[in-house]
PDB file of C-alpha atoms in Angstrom:
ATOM      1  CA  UNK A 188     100.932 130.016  76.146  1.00 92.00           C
ATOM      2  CA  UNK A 189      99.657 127.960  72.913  1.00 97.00           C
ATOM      3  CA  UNK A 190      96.079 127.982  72.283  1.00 98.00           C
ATOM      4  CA  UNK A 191      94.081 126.286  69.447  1.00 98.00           C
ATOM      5  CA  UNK A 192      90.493 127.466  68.916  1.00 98.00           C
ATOM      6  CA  UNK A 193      87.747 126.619  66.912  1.00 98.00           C
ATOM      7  CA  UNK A 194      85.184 128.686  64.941  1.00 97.00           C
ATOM      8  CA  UNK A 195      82.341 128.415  62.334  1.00 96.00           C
ATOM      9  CA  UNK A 196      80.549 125.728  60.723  1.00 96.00           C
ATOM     10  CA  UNK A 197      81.386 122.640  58.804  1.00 98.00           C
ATOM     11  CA  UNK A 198      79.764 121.745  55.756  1.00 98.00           C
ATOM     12  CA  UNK A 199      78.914 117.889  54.522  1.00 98.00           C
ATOM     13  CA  UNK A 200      78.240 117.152  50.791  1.00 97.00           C
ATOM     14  CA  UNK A 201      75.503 115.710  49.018  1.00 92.00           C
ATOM     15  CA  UNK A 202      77.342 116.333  45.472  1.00 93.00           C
ATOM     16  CA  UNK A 203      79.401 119.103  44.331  1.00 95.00           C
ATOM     17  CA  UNK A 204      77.634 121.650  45.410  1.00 93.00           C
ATOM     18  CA  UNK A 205      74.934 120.900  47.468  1.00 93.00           C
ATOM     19  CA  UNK A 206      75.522 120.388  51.858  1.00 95.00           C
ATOM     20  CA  UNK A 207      73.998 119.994  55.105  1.00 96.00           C
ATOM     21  CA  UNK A 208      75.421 122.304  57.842  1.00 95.00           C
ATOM     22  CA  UNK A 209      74.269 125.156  60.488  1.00 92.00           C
ATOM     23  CA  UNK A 210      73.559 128.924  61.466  1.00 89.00           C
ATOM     24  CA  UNK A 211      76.723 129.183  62.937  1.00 91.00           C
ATOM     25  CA  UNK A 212      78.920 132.517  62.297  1.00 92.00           C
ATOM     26  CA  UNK A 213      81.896 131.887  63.648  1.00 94.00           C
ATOM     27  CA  UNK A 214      81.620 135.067  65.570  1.00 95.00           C
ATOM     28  CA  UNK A 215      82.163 133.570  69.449  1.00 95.00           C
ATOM     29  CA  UNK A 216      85.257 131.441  68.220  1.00 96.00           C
ATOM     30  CA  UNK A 217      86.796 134.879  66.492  1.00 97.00           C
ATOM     31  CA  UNK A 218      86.524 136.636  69.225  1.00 97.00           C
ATOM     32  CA  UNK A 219      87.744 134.146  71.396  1.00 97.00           C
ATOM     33  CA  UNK A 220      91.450 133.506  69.388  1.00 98.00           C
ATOM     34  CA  UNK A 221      91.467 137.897  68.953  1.00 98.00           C
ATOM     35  CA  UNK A 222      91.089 137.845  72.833  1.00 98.00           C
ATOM     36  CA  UNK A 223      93.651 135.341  73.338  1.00 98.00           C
ATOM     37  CA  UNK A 224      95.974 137.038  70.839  1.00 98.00           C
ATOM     38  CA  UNK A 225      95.905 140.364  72.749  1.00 97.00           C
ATOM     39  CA  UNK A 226      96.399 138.634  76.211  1.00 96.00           C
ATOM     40  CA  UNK A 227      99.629 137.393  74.413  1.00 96.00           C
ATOM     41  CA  UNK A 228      98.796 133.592  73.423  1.00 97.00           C
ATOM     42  CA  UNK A 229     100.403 131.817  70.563  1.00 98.00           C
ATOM     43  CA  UNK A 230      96.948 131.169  68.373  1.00 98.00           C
ATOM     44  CA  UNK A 231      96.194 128.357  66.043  1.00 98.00           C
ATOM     45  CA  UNK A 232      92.293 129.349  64.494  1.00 98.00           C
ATOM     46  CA  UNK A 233      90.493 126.244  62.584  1.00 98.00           C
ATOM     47  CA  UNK A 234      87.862 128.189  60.418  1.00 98.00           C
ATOM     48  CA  UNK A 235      85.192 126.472  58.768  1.00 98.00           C
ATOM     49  CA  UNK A 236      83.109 128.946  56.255  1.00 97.00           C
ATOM     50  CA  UNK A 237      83.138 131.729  57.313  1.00 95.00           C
ATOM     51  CA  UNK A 238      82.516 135.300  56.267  1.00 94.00           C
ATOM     52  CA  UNK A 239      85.374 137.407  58.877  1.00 95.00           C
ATOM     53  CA  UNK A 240      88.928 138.677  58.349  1.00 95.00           C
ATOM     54  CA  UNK A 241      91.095 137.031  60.741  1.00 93.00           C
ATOM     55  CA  UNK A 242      92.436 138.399  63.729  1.00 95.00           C
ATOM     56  CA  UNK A 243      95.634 139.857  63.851  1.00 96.00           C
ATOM     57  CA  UNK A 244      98.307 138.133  64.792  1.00 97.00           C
ATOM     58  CA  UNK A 245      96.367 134.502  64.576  1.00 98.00           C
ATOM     59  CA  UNK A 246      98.052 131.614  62.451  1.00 98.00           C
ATOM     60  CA  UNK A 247      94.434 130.975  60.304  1.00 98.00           C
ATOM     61  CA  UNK A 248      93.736 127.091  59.197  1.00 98.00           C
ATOM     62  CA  UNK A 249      90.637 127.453  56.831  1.00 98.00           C
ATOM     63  CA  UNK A 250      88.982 124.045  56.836  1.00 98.00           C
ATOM     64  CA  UNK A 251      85.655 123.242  55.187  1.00 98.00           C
ATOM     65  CA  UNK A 252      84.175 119.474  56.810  1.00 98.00           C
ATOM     66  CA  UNK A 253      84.387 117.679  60.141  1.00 97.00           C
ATOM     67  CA  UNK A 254      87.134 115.396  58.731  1.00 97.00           C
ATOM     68  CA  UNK A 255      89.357 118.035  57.527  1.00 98.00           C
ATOM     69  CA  UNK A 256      88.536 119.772  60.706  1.00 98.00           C
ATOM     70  CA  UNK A 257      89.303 116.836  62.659  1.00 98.00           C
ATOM     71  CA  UNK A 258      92.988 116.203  60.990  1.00 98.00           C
ATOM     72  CA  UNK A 259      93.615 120.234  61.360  1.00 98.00           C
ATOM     73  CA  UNK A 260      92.954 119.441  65.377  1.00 98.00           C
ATOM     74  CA  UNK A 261      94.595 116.413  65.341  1.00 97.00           C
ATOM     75  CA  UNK A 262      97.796 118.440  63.533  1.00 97.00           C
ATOM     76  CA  UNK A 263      98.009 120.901  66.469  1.00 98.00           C
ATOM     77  CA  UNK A 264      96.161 119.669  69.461  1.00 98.00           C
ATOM     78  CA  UNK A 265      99.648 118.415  70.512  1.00 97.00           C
ATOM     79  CA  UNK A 266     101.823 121.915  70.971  1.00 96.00           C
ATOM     80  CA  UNK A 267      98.901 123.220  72.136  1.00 97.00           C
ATOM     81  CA  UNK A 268      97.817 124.379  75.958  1.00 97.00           C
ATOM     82  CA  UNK A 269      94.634 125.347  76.026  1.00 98.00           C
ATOM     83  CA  UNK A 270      91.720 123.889  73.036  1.00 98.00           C
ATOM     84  CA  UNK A 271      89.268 126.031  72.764  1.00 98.00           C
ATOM     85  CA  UNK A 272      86.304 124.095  70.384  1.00 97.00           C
ATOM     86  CA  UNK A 273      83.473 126.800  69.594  1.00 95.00           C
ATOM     87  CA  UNK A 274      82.866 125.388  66.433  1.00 96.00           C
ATOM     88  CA  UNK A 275      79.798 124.236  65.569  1.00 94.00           C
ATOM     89  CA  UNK A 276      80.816 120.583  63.756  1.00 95.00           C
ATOM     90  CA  UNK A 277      77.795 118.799  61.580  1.00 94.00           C
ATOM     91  CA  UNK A 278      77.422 115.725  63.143  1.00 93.00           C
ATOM     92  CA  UNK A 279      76.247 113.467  60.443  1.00 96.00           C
ATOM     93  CA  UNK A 280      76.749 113.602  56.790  1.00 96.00           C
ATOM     94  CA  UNK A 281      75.784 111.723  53.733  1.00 96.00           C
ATOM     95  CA  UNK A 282      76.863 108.037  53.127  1.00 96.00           C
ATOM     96  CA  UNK A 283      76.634 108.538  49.764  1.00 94.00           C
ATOM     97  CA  UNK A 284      78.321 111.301  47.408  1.00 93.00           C
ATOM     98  CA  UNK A 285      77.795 112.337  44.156  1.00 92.00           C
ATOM     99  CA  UNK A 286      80.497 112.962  41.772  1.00 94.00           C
ATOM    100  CA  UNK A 287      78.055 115.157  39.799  1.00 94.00           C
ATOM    101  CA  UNK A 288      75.033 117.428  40.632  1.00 91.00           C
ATOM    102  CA  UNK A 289      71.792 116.008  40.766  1.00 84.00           C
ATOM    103  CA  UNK A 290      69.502 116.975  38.534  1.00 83.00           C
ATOM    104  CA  UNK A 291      66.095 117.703  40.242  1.00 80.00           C
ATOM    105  CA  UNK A 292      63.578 115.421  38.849  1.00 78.00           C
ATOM    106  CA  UNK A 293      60.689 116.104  40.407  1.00 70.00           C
ATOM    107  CA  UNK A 294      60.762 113.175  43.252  1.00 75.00           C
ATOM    108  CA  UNK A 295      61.501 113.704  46.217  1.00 79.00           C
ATOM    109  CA  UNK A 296      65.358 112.152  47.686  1.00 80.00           C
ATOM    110  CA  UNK A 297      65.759 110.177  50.613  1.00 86.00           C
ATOM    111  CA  UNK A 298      69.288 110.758  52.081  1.00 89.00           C
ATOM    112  CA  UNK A 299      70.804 108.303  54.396  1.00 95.00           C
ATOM    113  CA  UNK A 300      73.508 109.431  57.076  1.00 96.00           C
ATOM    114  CA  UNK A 301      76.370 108.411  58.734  1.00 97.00           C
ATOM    115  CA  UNK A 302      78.445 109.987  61.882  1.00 96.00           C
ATOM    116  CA  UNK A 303      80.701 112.404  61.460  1.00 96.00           C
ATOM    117  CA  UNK A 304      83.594 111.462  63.824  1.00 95.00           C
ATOM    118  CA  UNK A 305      83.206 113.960  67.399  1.00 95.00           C
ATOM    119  CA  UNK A 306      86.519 115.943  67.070  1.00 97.00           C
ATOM    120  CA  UNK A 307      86.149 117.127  70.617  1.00 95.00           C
ATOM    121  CA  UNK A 308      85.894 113.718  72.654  1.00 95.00           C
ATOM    122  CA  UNK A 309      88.612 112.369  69.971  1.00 96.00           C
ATOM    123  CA  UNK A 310      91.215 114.521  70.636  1.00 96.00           C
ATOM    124  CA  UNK A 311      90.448 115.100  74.339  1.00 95.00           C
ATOM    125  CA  UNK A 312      91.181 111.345  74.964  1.00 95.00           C
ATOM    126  CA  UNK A 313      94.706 111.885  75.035  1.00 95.00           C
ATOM    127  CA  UNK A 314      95.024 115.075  76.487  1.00 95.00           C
ATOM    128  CA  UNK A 315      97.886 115.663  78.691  1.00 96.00           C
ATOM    129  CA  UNK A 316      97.827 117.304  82.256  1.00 94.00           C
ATOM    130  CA  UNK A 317      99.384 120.417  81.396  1.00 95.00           C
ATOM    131  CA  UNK A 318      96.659 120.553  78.225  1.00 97.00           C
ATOM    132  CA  UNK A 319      93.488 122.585  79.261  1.00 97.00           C
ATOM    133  CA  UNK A 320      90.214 121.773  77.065  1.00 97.00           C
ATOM    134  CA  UNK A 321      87.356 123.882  76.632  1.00 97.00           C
ATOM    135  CA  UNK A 322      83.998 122.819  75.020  1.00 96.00           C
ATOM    136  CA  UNK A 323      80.551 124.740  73.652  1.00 94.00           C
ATOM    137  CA  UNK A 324      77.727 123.211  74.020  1.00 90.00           C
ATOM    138  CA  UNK A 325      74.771 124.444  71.427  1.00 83.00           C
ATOM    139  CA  UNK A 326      71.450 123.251  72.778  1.00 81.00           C
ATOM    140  CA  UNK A 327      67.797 123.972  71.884  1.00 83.00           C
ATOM    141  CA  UNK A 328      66.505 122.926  75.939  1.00 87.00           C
ATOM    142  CA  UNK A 329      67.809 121.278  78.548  1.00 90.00           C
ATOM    143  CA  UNK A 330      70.922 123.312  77.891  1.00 89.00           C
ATOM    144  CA  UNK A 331      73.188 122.925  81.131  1.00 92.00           C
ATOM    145  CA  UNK A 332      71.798 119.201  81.447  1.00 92.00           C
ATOM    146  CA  UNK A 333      73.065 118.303  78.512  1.00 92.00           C
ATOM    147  CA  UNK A 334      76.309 120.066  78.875  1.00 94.00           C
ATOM    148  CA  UNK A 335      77.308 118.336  81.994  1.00 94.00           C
ATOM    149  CA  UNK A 336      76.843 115.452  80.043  1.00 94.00           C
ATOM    150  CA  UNK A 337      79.128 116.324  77.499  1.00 93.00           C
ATOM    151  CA  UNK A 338      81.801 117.610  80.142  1.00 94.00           C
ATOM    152  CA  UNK A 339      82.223 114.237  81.558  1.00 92.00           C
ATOM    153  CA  UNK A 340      81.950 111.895  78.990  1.00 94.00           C
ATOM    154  CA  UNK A 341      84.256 114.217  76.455  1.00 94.00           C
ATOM    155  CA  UNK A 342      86.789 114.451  79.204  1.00 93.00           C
ATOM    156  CA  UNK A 343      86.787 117.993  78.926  1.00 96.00           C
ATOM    157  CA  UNK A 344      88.042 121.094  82.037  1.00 96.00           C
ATOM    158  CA  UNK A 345      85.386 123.008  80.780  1.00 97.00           C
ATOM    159  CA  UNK A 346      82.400 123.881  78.800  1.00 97.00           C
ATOM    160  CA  UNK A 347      80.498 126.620  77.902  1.00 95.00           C
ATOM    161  CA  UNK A 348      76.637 125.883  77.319  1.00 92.00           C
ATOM    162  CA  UNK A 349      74.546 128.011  75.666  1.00 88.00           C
ATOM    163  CA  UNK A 350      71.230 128.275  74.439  1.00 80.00           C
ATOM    164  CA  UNK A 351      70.703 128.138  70.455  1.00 75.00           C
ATOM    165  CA  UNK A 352      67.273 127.979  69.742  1.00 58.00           C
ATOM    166  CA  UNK A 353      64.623 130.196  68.381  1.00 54.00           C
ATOM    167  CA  UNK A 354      66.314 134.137  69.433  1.00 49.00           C
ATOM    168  CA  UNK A 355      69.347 132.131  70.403  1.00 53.00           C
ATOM    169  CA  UNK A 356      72.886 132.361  69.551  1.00 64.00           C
ATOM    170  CA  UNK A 357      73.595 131.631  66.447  1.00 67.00           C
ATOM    171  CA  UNK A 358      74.193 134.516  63.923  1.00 64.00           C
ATOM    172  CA  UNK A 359      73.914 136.884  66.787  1.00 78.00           C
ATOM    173  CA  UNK A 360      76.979 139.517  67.621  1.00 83.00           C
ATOM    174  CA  UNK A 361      75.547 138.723  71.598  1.00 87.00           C
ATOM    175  CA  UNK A 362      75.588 136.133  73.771  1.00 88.00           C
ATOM    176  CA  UNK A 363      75.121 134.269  76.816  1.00 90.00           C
ATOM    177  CA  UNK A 364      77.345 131.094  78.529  1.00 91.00           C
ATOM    178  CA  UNK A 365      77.240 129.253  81.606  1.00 93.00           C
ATOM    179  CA  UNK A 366      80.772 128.054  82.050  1.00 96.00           C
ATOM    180  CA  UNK A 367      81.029 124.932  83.713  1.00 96.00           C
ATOM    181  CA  UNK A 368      83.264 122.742  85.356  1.00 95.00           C
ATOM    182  CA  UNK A 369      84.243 119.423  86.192  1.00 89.00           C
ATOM    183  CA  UNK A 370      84.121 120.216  89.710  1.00 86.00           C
ATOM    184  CA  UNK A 371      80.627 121.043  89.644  1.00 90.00           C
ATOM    185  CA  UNK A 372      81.611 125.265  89.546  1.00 92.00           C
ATOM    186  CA  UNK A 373      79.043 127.125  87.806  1.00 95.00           C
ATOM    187  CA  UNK A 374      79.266 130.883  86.068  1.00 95.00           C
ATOM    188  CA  UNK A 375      76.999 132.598  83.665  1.00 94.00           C
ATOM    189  CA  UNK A 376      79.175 134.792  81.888  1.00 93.00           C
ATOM    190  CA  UNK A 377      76.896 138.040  79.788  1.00 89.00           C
ATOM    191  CA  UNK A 378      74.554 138.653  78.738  1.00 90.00           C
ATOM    192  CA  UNK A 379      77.322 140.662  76.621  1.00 93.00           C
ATOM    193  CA  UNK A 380      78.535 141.117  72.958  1.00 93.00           C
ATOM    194  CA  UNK A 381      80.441 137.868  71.977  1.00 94.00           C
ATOM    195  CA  UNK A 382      83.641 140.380  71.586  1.00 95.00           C
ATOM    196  CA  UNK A 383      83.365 141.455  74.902  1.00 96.00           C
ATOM    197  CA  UNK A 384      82.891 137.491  76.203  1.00 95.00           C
ATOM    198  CA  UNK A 385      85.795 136.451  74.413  1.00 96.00           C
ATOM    199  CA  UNK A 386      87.792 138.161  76.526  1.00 97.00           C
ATOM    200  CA  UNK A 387      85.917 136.760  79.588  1.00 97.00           C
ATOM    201  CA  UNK A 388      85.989 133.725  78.945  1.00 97.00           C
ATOM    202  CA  UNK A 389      90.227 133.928  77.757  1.00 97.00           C
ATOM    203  CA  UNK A 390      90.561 135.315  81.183  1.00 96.00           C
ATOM    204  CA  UNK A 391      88.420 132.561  82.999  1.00 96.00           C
ATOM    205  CA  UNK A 392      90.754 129.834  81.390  1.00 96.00           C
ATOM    206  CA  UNK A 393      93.680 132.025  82.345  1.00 96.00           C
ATOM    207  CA  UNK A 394      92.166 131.627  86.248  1.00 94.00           C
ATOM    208  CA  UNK A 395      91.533 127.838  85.846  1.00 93.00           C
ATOM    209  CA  UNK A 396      95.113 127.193  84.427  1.00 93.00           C
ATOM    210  CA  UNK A 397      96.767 129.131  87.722  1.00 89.00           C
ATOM    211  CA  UNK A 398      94.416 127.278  89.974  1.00 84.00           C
ATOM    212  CA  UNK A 399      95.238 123.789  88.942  1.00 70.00           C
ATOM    213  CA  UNK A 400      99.198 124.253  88.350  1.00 54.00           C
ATOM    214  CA  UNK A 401      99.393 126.402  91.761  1.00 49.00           C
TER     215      UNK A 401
END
C-alpha cells in the first residue's frame, strides 16, 4: 500500500520576504502519514512550513508554495494508492512579485491576486480506479455543505470537513471531522487528539478500499 499525504501550509510571495498564507500546523496531515506508516503503508509526506520532525519511516518532500506543491503531487500521485490532501493550500497569490523588499513608505499597497492552481481537483482528474482520494475541507460555516460540494466536483472518494473558524482547528493538537462520501455515508470521527484521528481516519480508508475492491 502507497500513500501520499499532505500537510501544512503554503506560502505566496509578495517580495523576498514578505507572504500571504494560513494558521495551519500541519499537525492532522503528520499524524495522518505516522498512522499510515505504522499500519505498514509506503508514505510519500508533501510538507509545506512547518515546525515538526518527520515521522519515522516517511519519505519527507519539503515544499514551500502551491506550485511547488502541485509538481511534488503531480511527481507521485501516480505510484500512489491512496492521496491523502490535509494541506491547507493558499488559494490565491500575488500577480505581481518583487525582486526586492519593499520599502514601507508610508502609503498604503493595493495587491492584486491571481489563482493558485487547486492541486486536489487537478490531480484527481485522472485518478485511476484502484487510486483512492481523500480531501479536507477547512470551512468557517456551512461546513458539510460546502464539503459535499467539493466531493463531487473534485472527483474525490472522500472528504473530511471540518470546522476552522474562531476555536476551530487550526493550530489545535484536537480535532473534529465528518468523513464523507460519495455515496452520501456520513461519520463524525472525535472529538479526539488529531494523533489519535490519524489513525481513525488511516483505518476508515483501509475499510473503504476493502469495500470497493471486494
Amino acid at each position: 500500500m502507497k500513500a501520499l499525504v499532505t500537510a501544512g501550509a503554503t506560502r505566496e510571495f509578495f517580495d523576498p520576504v514578505r507572504f500571504i498564507s494560513n494558521p495551519s500546523s500541519g499537525k492532522m496531515g503528520y499524524a495522518v502519514a505516522a498512522a499510515a506508516r505504522e499500519r505498514g503503508w509506503d508514505v510519500v509526506l508533501v510538507s509545506a512550513n512547518v515546525s515538526l520532525p518527520a515521522p519515522e519511516g516517511v519519505r519527507l518532500v519539503p515544499v514551500t508554495t502551491g506550485a511547488e506543491m502541485l509538481d511534488a503531487v503531480r511527481d507521485a500521485f501516480p505510484r500512489c494508492d491512496a492521496l491523502v490532501m490535509t494541506a491547507a493550500v493558499c488559494d490565491f497569490r500575488p500577480k505581481h512579485y518583487e525582486p526586492e523588499k519593499r520599502k514601507k513608505d508610508g502609503a498604503g499597497m493595493i495587491v492584486e491576486f491571481e489563482p493558485v492552481a487547486d492541486i486536489l481537483k487537478t490531480v484527481a482528474a485522472g485518478k485511476t480506479p484502484r487510486q483512492t482520494v481523500v480531501g479536507f475541507a477547512a470551512e468557517t460555516r456551512n461546513v458539510e455543505d460546502y464539503a459535499r460540494k467539493k466531493l463531487s466536483e473534485k472527483n474525490l472518494d472522500l472528504i473530511a470537513a471540518n470546522f476552522v473558524g474562531r476555536g476551530g482547528a487550526f493550530g489545535s493538537d484536537e480535532n473534529t471531522i465528518a468523513l464523507l462520501g460519495r455515496d452520501g455515508s456520513r461519520k463524525v470521527l472525535g472529538p479526539a487528539a488529531k494523533t489519535e484521528l490519524g489513525k481513525i481516519l488511516v483505518a476508515e480508508i483501509e475499510n473503504f478500499r476493502r469495500g470497493r475492491h471486494s
